Amino acid sequence: MGRDDVILRVGESIALGPHVVPTDQWTRVIVNYRGPTGTIATYRFADLIAGRLPASELAGKAVFLGVTAIGFSDTIATPFDSALPRVERYAQMFDMILRGDFLVRDATTHLIDVMVLIAVGAVVGQICAFVPITAAALLALLVAALIAVGVQWAFSAFGLWLHVVGPMSMVGIAFVTVTVVRLVRAERERRAVESRLRISEERYTLSAQGANDGVWDWDLVADRLHVSERWCAMMGVAQTGSAFAPHVWFDRVHDEDRETLEARLKRHLSGRAQRFRAEFRVQPGPERIEQWILARGLAVRDASGRALRIAGSFTDVTAVRKNAAALRAATIQAESANRAKSEFLARMSHELRTPLNAIIGFSEMMNREVLGPIGARYKEYAGDIEQSGKHLLAIVSDILDISKIEAGRVELHPVPLQVSTMLHRCVDMVQTEGSRLGLSLVVNVAPEMPPVMADEIRLSQILLNLLSNAVKFSRPGGIIAISAVLDGGNCRISVSDQGVGIAPEEIERVTEPFHQGIGVTVNKQTGTGLGLAIARALIEHHHGTLKIESKLDVGTTVTITIPSAPDGQASRVA
């Protein structure tokens, strides 16, 4: 190496022969100070000139010359020495570069630094966003500690020179940023909730005032009862403040109602009842009339279910109570009058049946000339008497039946009955009148129709009522269709005619007692308007139904359903 050769250059990089170590902020060399002053041998230049230092001592060695002006010093503070000569520092750097004892950050390390920053920011941000703030702070400190340990481990295990300041700073930045955002958002939500609560309270107060209800709120922890002005007015309390001891309420409850009120309140507070509801009377005063209060409330509970407070309302139901009492009295009176009417009708019907039967019997004897011949006109009169007597007897029987039904004295004796037999028997009874009017009665019973469970006399009465109405309202020459089919576990029997029909607004009313509907019968036959009412009541007593479908000038179909006989009784058909 010549005298003018530059061995070491220091600037943006340190160059020593073929070795170049960059010193910029991203890949700066790490200088490792190995010890205090004297770790590397130093000599005074004066000793060399004076011959006190043999020249052979420096032969083959790289020598650094340090020049310092008189009265000045050229030192640097290090971890091992507060005044390390700079010449010794350069000598150490020279020695480390020759030994290859330095670190250089490459591009991969920069990329890892960026990825660590992003990951730390994301993790800490998520923690701070969803974890309570105190716990989030502890977790952020834990993340910072893990970063320090991780950087040391990466350096020891893989020789990766990672920045530790950046990730730790990111922990603090993420924590502060997300926490501030949460606090701002929480404050906005709090203000919004307060606004909604204020509006709700105003709305509820207005509603309570409009409903004329008293509002109460019982703080069970503080044992204080907060009430509204209306509450005080209802309970007869002088409003000296909006909060009272709870006994103010219970002391004003009627003695006969206090125990029930307290029991229902305890039941709700203990969790055995979903809501609190009780009616009680206020203790009467010198100038106070009896007053009934409906108390309602709902408890607020903690996580364990313990009631902390209960709030609700008072409603004055005095008028409702009085109206209910009046209604009960009127109902009892109406039921009594109805029973009296039914008993009167039943008694009168029995009284009328005896002379009617005698009249019918004597008219039949005269019409048949049992005791001897009579004149033609007398025989005709006897026939009219017999026909009118039978008609009147039918009316009396209907009145007797409806009175029994209304009085609840209908007795049924259900037995298994063959549907086909019952239908043909009843059709035979009206066949004569139908043939006289030119009507065709067609019976169609589904095969293998099971028996029904019914009272034989009452089922015949139901079917005869339906068939008689069909004959009465059919046009001459029309067809009356009678069908029976199985519908699930029931027998469905329908009677259809081609008569005048029923107006839609009259269909629901034709089953009311004594209501015959608007219109006329085709065949000039009249009745009491009890037939369908009796039929419907009797079929409902059999756990069946009656349905009417009709169109004006087209015809009417009346359908009844009646339960089939159980399998065990079907073989015992009457």
XYZ file of C-alpha atoms in Angstrom:
574
model
C 0.000 0.000 0.000
C 1.479 3.311 -1.041
C 1.941 6.330 1.095
C -0.906 8.165 -0.565
C -3.387 5.261 -0.463
C -6.529 5.947 1.601
C -7.145 3.045 3.900
C -10.422 4.243 5.618
C -13.142 6.601 4.401
C -16.026 7.670 6.661
C -19.141 9.402 5.269
C -22.435 7.932 4.013
C -20.609 4.657 4.366
C -17.450 3.343 5.894
C -15.042 1.982 3.273
C -12.055 -0.083 4.313
C -10.364 -1.661 1.374
C -12.944 -3.976 -0.208
C -15.339 -3.598 2.769
C -18.127 -1.011 2.461
C -20.567 -0.592 5.352
C -23.447 1.900 4.795
C -24.189 4.281 7.641
C -27.588 5.728 6.595
C -30.521 5.627 9.055
C -32.026 2.424 7.621
C -28.880 0.254 7.458
C -26.542 1.994 9.872
C -23.667 -0.109 11.183
C -23.796 -1.093 14.818
C -20.582 -0.017 16.561
C -19.794 -2.283 19.469
C -17.610 -0.567 22.057
C -15.776 -3.434 23.648
C -14.367 -1.747 26.666
C -13.048 1.346 28.377
C -10.012 3.399 27.384
C -6.963 1.229 26.821
C -8.739 -1.752 25.325
C -6.821 -0.928 22.128
C -3.172 -0.004 22.685
C -2.407 3.711 22.334
C 0.935 5.505 22.259
C 2.107 9.075 22.521
C 3.640 10.436 19.331
C 6.315 12.199 21.394
C 7.509 8.819 22.719
C 7.988 7.605 19.145
C 10.025 10.670 18.174
C 12.101 10.518 21.340
C 12.903 6.862 20.664
C 11.171 5.710 23.786
C 8.880 3.580 21.562
C 10.732 1.107 19.370
C 9.695 1.342 15.699
C 9.446 -2.430 15.598
C 6.444 -2.149 17.936
C 4.406 -0.651 15.071
C 5.767 -2.753 12.237
C 2.982 -4.407 10.125
C 0.199 -2.692 12.011
C -2.415 -0.134 11.035
C -1.763 2.992 12.997
C -4.275 5.788 13.662
C -2.937 9.222 14.424
C -4.954 11.480 16.654
C -4.094 15.181 16.658
C -5.512 17.532 19.241
C -4.827 21.219 19.605
C -3.261 22.349 22.818
C -5.894 23.111 25.400
C -8.592 21.023 23.681
C -9.691 17.429 23.936
C -11.000 15.030 21.282
C -13.116 12.492 23.185
C -16.578 10.883 22.980
C -18.860 9.532 25.692
C -19.497 5.772 25.491
C -21.293 3.232 27.691
C -17.935 2.176 29.107
C -16.085 5.457 29.301
C -17.319 9.000 29.486
C -14.207 10.318 27.687
C -13.067 7.762 25.123
C -10.497 9.271 22.730
C -11.960 9.485 19.255
C -8.825 7.978 17.762
C -9.457 4.858 19.845
C -13.080 4.796 18.659
C -11.958 4.875 15.023
C -9.455 2.173 15.737
C -12.242 -0.015 17.172
C -14.377 0.591 14.085
C -11.439 -0.297 11.867
C -10.882 -3.474 13.870
C -14.579 -4.534 13.697
C -14.754 -3.986 9.941
C -11.639 -6.066 9.384
C -13.145 -8.824 11.540
C -16.571 -8.544 9.846
C -18.078 -7.781 13.250
C -20.970 -5.537 12.092
C -24.657 -5.726 11.174
C -26.337 -4.400 8.059
C -30.149 -4.233 7.546
C -31.276 -5.586 4.187
C -34.544 -5.021 2.262
C -36.222 -8.100 3.781
C -35.791 -6.673 7.256
C -37.455 -3.417 6.168
C -40.458 -5.374 4.820
C -40.760 -7.345 8.062
C -40.680 -4.060 10.021
C -43.613 -2.728 7.973
C -45.590 -5.967 8.372
C -44.984 -5.944 12.136
C -46.219 -2.344 12.350
C -49.426 -3.210 10.439
C -50.051 -6.371 12.476
C -49.460 -4.611 15.797
C -51.785 -1.764 14.827
C -54.534 -4.175 13.732
C -54.284 -6.411 16.806
C -54.169 -3.573 19.311
C -56.965 -1.768 17.458
C -59.223 -4.833 17.660
C -58.410 -5.330 21.331
C -59.169 -1.730 22.186
C -62.356 -1.726 20.101
C -64.077 -4.675 21.778
C -62.474 -5.077 25.219
C -63.209 -2.826 28.219
C -60.756 0.058 28.385
C -58.992 -1.063 31.576
C -58.486 -4.575 30.243
C -57.449 -3.148 26.864
C -54.698 -1.070 28.536
C -53.321 -4.160 30.280
C -53.440 -6.146 27.046
C -51.668 -3.305 25.198
C -48.840 -3.407 27.769
C -48.672 -7.165 27.301
C -48.391 -6.708 23.530
C -45.555 -4.183 24.034
C -43.706 -6.660 26.257
C -44.193 -9.408 23.679
C -42.776 -7.088 20.998
C -39.603 -6.489 23.041
C -39.161 -10.206 23.673
C -39.963 -11.040 20.047
C -37.419 -8.575 18.633
C -34.712 -9.984 20.905
C -35.651 -13.545 19.936
C -35.616 -12.707 16.198
C -32.141 -11.211 16.564
C -30.792 -14.134 18.583
C -32.381 -16.930 16.530
C -32.322 -15.556 12.977
C -30.016 -12.541 13.078
C -32.901 -10.262 12.118
C -32.243 -6.675 13.122
C -35.824 -5.392 13.717
C -36.860 -2.010 15.027
C -38.467 -2.095 18.474
C -39.350 1.598 18.819
C -41.745 1.636 15.846
C -43.962 -1.284 16.951
C -44.053 -0.055 20.543
C -45.014 3.402 19.355
C -47.734 1.806 17.232
C -49.113 0.109 20.367
C -49.483 3.467 22.073
C -50.871 5.211 18.996
C -53.449 2.470 18.334
C -54.517 2.341 21.975
C -54.919 6.104 22.285
C -56.651 6.489 18.905
C -59.187 3.692 19.346
C -59.839 4.621 22.975
C -60.512 8.236 22.020
C -62.857 7.078 19.241
C -64.674 4.807 21.704
C -65.011 7.567 24.257
C -66.313 10.008 21.653
C -68.774 7.417 20.344
C -69.866 6.490 23.872
C -70.445 10.149 24.666
C -72.546 10.555 21.525
C -74.552 7.438 22.384
C -75.024 8.657 25.949
C -76.345 11.976 24.730
C -78.622 10.212 22.232
C -79.930 7.872 24.940
C -80.505 10.807 27.273
C -82.368 12.596 24.510
C -84.530 9.557 23.758
C -85.109 9.009 27.471
C -86.126 12.621 27.935
C -88.523 12.421 24.990
C -89.874 9.087 26.272
C -90.392 10.498 29.755
C -92.163 13.531 28.336
C -94.334 11.287 26.168
C -95.099 8.959 29.067
C -95.887 11.859 31.386
C -98.213 13.337 28.781
C -99.864 9.936 28.238
C -100.281 9.403 31.977
C -101.797 12.850 32.337
C -104.093 12.197 29.388
C -105.160 8.851 30.851
C -105.589 10.494 34.250
C -103.345 7.820 35.805
C -101.036 8.164 38.772
C -97.385 7.170 38.243
C -95.161 5.625 40.932
C -91.554 4.405 41.141
C -90.379 2.490 44.214
C -86.600 2.401 44.790
C -86.302 -0.860 46.727
C -82.637 -0.287 47.616
C -83.212 3.173 49.118
C -86.767 2.235 50.190
C -88.199 5.450 48.760
C -91.413 5.827 46.782
C -91.423 8.481 44.030
C -94.922 9.460 42.876
C -96.737 11.912 40.615
C -99.234 14.609 41.570
C -102.124 12.498 40.281
C -100.993 9.597 42.510
C -101.144 11.885 45.538
C -104.609 13.107 44.574
C -105.905 9.545 44.128
C -104.505 8.382 47.475
C -105.477 11.518 49.387
C -101.869 12.461 50.200
C -100.833 16.082 50.677
C -97.941 16.508 48.255
C -95.106 17.872 50.357
C -92.575 16.200 48.105
C -92.397 13.648 45.311
C -90.734 10.947 47.455
C -92.277 9.139 50.408
C -91.711 6.112 52.570
C -93.622 3.093 51.127
C -95.904 2.859 54.160
C -97.641 6.031 52.911
C -99.132 3.840 50.184
C -100.069 0.806 52.272
C -101.478 2.834 55.179
C -104.127 4.202 52.814
C -105.237 0.810 51.481
C -108.519 -0.561 52.812
C -107.999 -3.048 55.630
C -109.823 -5.803 53.731
C -107.624 -5.384 50.638
C -104.180 -4.764 52.163
C -103.226 -8.422 52.640
C -104.105 -9.346 49.041
C -102.197 -6.326 47.705
C -99.045 -7.165 49.676
C -99.230 -10.850 48.691
C -99.422 -10.048 44.970
C -96.610 -7.520 45.255
C -94.359 -10.041 47.034
C -95.217 -12.680 44.443
C -93.998 -10.424 41.637
C -90.882 -9.206 43.455
C -89.877 -12.811 44.195
C -90.122 -13.645 40.495
C -93.130 -15.966 40.762
C -95.372 -13.594 38.775
C -94.327 -11.911 35.540
C -96.139 -8.650 36.325
C -97.712 -6.961 39.327
C -101.441 -6.297 39.141
C -103.899 -5.751 41.979
C -107.123 -3.895 42.703
C -107.780 -2.314 46.071
C -109.950 0.243 47.797
C -108.617 3.444 49.324
C -109.384 3.958 53.009
C -112.553 6.073 53.080
C -112.286 9.489 54.654
C -114.848 11.927 56.048
C -115.417 13.470 52.633
C -114.245 10.603 50.414
C -116.499 8.096 48.691
C -115.410 4.501 48.122
C -112.693 4.500 45.479
C -111.243 1.499 43.649
C -107.667 1.629 42.307
C -106.054 -0.710 39.770
C -102.303 -0.902 40.503
C -99.936 -2.239 37.835
C -96.145 -2.455 37.841
C -93.001 -4.183 36.625
C -89.772 -4.778 38.565
C -86.244 -3.991 37.349
C -83.798 -6.722 38.371
C -80.030 -7.230 38.510
C -78.137 -10.092 36.875
C -79.021 -12.439 39.736
C -82.751 -11.685 39.401
C -83.009 -9.601 42.579
C -85.538 -6.777 42.265
C -83.909 -3.326 42.542
C -86.913 -1.147 41.794
C -90.487 -1.426 40.635
C -92.452 1.184 38.708
C -96.011 1.358 37.495
C -99.282 3.247 37.450
C -102.547 3.717 39.340
C -105.856 3.770 37.454
C -109.134 4.824 39.033
C -111.547 1.951 38.235
C -114.357 3.026 40.544
C -116.747 3.664 37.641
C -115.772 0.369 36.012
C -116.480 -1.476 39.254
C -119.872 0.205 39.612
C -120.797 -0.562 35.997
C -119.690 -4.186 36.428
C -121.814 -4.522 39.552
C -124.797 -3.000 37.746
C -124.215 -5.325 34.797
C -124.077 -8.359 37.083
C -127.319 -7.310 38.728
C -128.967 -6.771 35.344
C -127.687 -10.140 34.123
C -129.046 -11.907 37.187
C -132.370 -10.150 36.705
C -132.467 -11.042 33.002
C -131.581 -14.659 33.698
C -134.271 -14.799 36.347
C -136.818 -13.320 33.943
C -135.736 -15.733 31.223
C -136.113 -18.679 33.579
C -139.529 -17.418 34.599
C -140.502 -17.111 30.934
C -139.256 -20.609 30.147
C -141.037 -22.050 33.156
C -144.227 -20.221 32.158
C -144.024 -21.493 28.584
C -143.337 -25.020 29.731
C -146.233 -24.925 32.193
C -148.607 -23.358 29.674
C -147.544 -25.840 27.014
C -148.353 -28.729 29.308
C -151.672 -27.111 30.172
C -152.538 -26.613 26.485
C -151.514 -30.076 25.321
C -154.196 -31.834 27.399
C -157.263 -30.040 25.921
C -155.683 -30.022 22.453
C -155.270 -33.767 22.491
C -158.939 -34.090 23.487
C -160.034 -31.714 20.703
C -157.949 -33.589 18.133
C -159.287 -36.936 19.336
C -162.961 -35.891 19.189
C -162.509 -34.261 15.779
C -160.935 -37.469 14.444
C -163.919 -39.487 15.779
C -166.389 -37.085 14.151
C -164.468 -37.048 10.869
C -164.473 -40.860 10.807
C -168.173 -41.006 11.916
C -167.326 -43.436 14.701
C -170.601 -42.716 16.545
C -172.730 -42.479 13.442
C -173.185 -40.531 10.239
C -173.040 -36.737 10.250
C -173.663 -34.159 7.570
C -171.069 -33.421 4.898
C -170.537 -29.883 6.116
C -170.090 -31.083 9.725
C -167.595 -33.675 8.535
C -165.663 -30.957 6.712
C -165.717 -28.807 9.852
C -164.427 -31.747 11.890
C -161.538 -32.168 9.442
C -160.650 -28.478 9.754
C -160.767 -28.754 13.545
C -158.479 -31.802 13.462
C -155.983 -30.111 11.112
C -155.925 -26.892 13.134
C -155.600 -28.812 16.386
C -152.607 -30.761 15.083
C -151.007 -27.539 13.855
C -151.542 -25.895 17.227
C -150.198 -28.988 18.998
C -147.036 -28.811 16.856
C -146.610 -25.161 17.854
C -147.069 -26.004 21.518
C -144.545 -28.854 21.212
C -142.010 -26.508 19.609
C -142.509 -23.939 22.357
C -142.067 -26.649 24.966
C -138.857 -27.834 23.282
C -137.326 -24.351 23.009
C -138.174 -23.626 26.641
C -136.449 -26.847 27.701
C -133.410 -25.962 25.615
C -133.177 -22.444 27.067
C -133.609 -23.827 30.578
C -130.891 -26.425 29.968
C -133.225 -29.330 30.674
C -132.754 -31.256 27.433
C -132.006 -34.906 28.115
C -130.336 -37.009 25.424
C -130.001 -40.774 25.278
C -127.506 -41.376 22.455
C -127.351 -44.816 20.862
C -125.769 -46.063 17.597
C -128.215 -45.287 14.749
C -128.095 -46.344 11.108
C -128.091 -43.172 8.991
C -129.832 -44.702 5.974
C -132.670 -46.067 8.100
C -133.231 -42.729 9.843
C -133.245 -40.783 6.573
C -135.697 -43.074 4.767
C -138.011 -43.146 7.808
C -138.146 -39.323 7.943
C -138.523 -39.014 4.165
C -141.517 -41.353 4.313
C -143.147 -39.017 6.856
C -143.043 -36.019 4.457
C -143.439 -38.009 1.243
C -147.218 -37.609 1.142
C -147.050 -33.806 1.332
C -144.166 -33.749 -1.141
C -146.030 -35.892 -3.654
C -149.078 -33.642 -3.327
C -146.886 -30.713 -4.399
C -145.196 -32.678 -7.171
C -141.820 -32.750 -5.396
C -139.247 -35.498 -5.853
C -137.302 -36.521 -2.733
C -134.017 -38.220 -3.647
C -131.935 -39.950 -0.957
C -128.262 -40.755 -1.562
C -126.308 -42.377 1.282
C -122.631 -43.218 0.799
C -121.885 -46.962 0.939
C -120.514 -48.416 4.162
C -121.674 -45.364 6.107
C -120.963 -46.058 9.792
C -123.664 -45.518 12.435
C -123.900 -42.227 14.327
C -124.227 -41.669 18.073
C -127.472 -39.763 18.632
C -130.741 -39.648 20.500
C -133.208 -41.352 18.140
C -136.177 -39.090 18.887
C -134.135 -35.870 18.719
C -132.319 -36.871 15.515
C -135.692 -37.642 13.905
C -136.908 -34.229 15.065
C -133.863 -32.520 13.509
C -134.241 -34.324 10.168
C -138.015 -33.738 10.024
C -137.500 -30.005 10.651
C -135.011 -29.794 7.768
C -137.200 -31.863 5.411
C -140.380 -29.952 6.342
C -138.670 -26.619 5.602
C -137.426 -27.950 2.259
C -140.965 -29.041 1.304
C -142.443 -25.775 2.591
C -140.143 -23.523 0.549
C -139.765 -25.637 -2.639
C -141.488 -24.767 -5.905
C -143.935 -27.350 -7.241
C -142.216 -29.974 -9.359
C -138.814 -29.321 -7.761
C -136.272 -31.799 -6.437
C -135.216 -32.186 -2.815
C -131.840 -33.942 -2.540
C -130.877 -35.678 0.695
C -127.286 -36.960 0.978
C -125.088 -38.474 3.674
C -121.297 -38.850 3.425
C -118.463 -39.600 5.825
C -116.367 -36.534 6.706
C -113.430 -37.575 8.866
C -114.924 -38.968 12.054
C -118.297 -37.315 11.426
C -121.351 -37.985 9.312
C -122.332 -35.049 7.093
C -126.013 -34.920 6.122
C -127.249 -32.310 3.614
C -130.789 -31.356 2.569
C -130.963 -29.236 -0.614
C -134.052 -27.692 -2.204
C -134.771 -25.602 -5.301
C -136.921 -23.088 -3.505
C -137.006 -19.335 -3.032
C -133.717 -19.159 -1.098
C -132.671 -16.870 1.744
C -131.201 -13.370 1.525
C -127.516 -13.222 2.641
C -128.278 -10.839 5.505
C -130.963 -13.236 6.807
C -128.906 -16.454 6.878
C -127.445 -15.837 10.340
C -130.830 -14.837 11.789
C -133.019 -17.691 10.543
C -131.734 -19.919 13.356
C -132.909 -17.422 15.986
C -136.124 -18.390 17.819
C -139.333 -17.124 16.161
C -137.433 -15.633 13.203
C -138.728 -16.804 9.817
C -136.785 -14.516 7.535
C -138.035 -11.988 5.024
C -140.121 -13.564 2.293
C -143.024 -15.936 1.817
C -143.426 -19.670 1.655
C -144.160 -21.057 -1.762
C -146.782 -23.529 -0.581
C -148.748 -21.187 1.737
C -147.562 -23.064 4.845
C -146.753 -21.120 7.978
C -144.867 -21.943 11.137
C -143.539 -20.536 14.382
C -139.982 -19.890 13.254
C -138.693 -22.345 15.844
C -137.773 -25.279 13.609
C -134.221 -24.260 12.676
C -133.566 -22.817 16.138
C -134.522 -26.146 17.721
C -132.568 -28.118 15.117
C -129.433 -26.063 15.685
C -129.654 -26.293 19.475
C -130.247 -30.052 19.382
C -127.409 -30.735 16.938
C -125.033 -28.688 19.107
C -126.104 -30.778 22.105
C -124.926 -33.763 20.024
C -121.517 -32.028 19.587
C -122.335 -31.391 15.933
C -122.781 -28.333 13.712
C -125.457 -26.832 11.454
C -124.553 -24.756 8.399
C -126.830 -22.935 5.940
C -125.919 -22.011 2.338
C -128.480 -20.231 0.192
C -129.017 -18.053 -2.865
C -132.182 -16.132 -3.620
C -134.355 -17.777 -6.308
C -131.886 -20.686 -6.523
C -132.382 -22.718 -3.376
C -131.048 -23.584 0.059
C -128.762 -26.294 1.418
C -128.731 -27.079 5.132
C -125.863 -29.301 6.294
C -125.477 -30.927 9.692
C -122.528 -32.898 11.032
C -122.836 -35.448 13.804
C -120.151 -37.708 15.323
C -119.968 -41.307 14.169
C -120.423 -44.082 16.710
C -117.225 -45.466 18.295
C -116.029 -48.785 16.883
C -116.916 -50.608 20.070
C -120.561 -49.483 19.898
C -121.146 -49.499 16.146
C -122.337 -53.130 16.250
C -125.185 -52.261 18.634
C -127.237 -50.346 16.059
C -130.766 -49.457 17.132
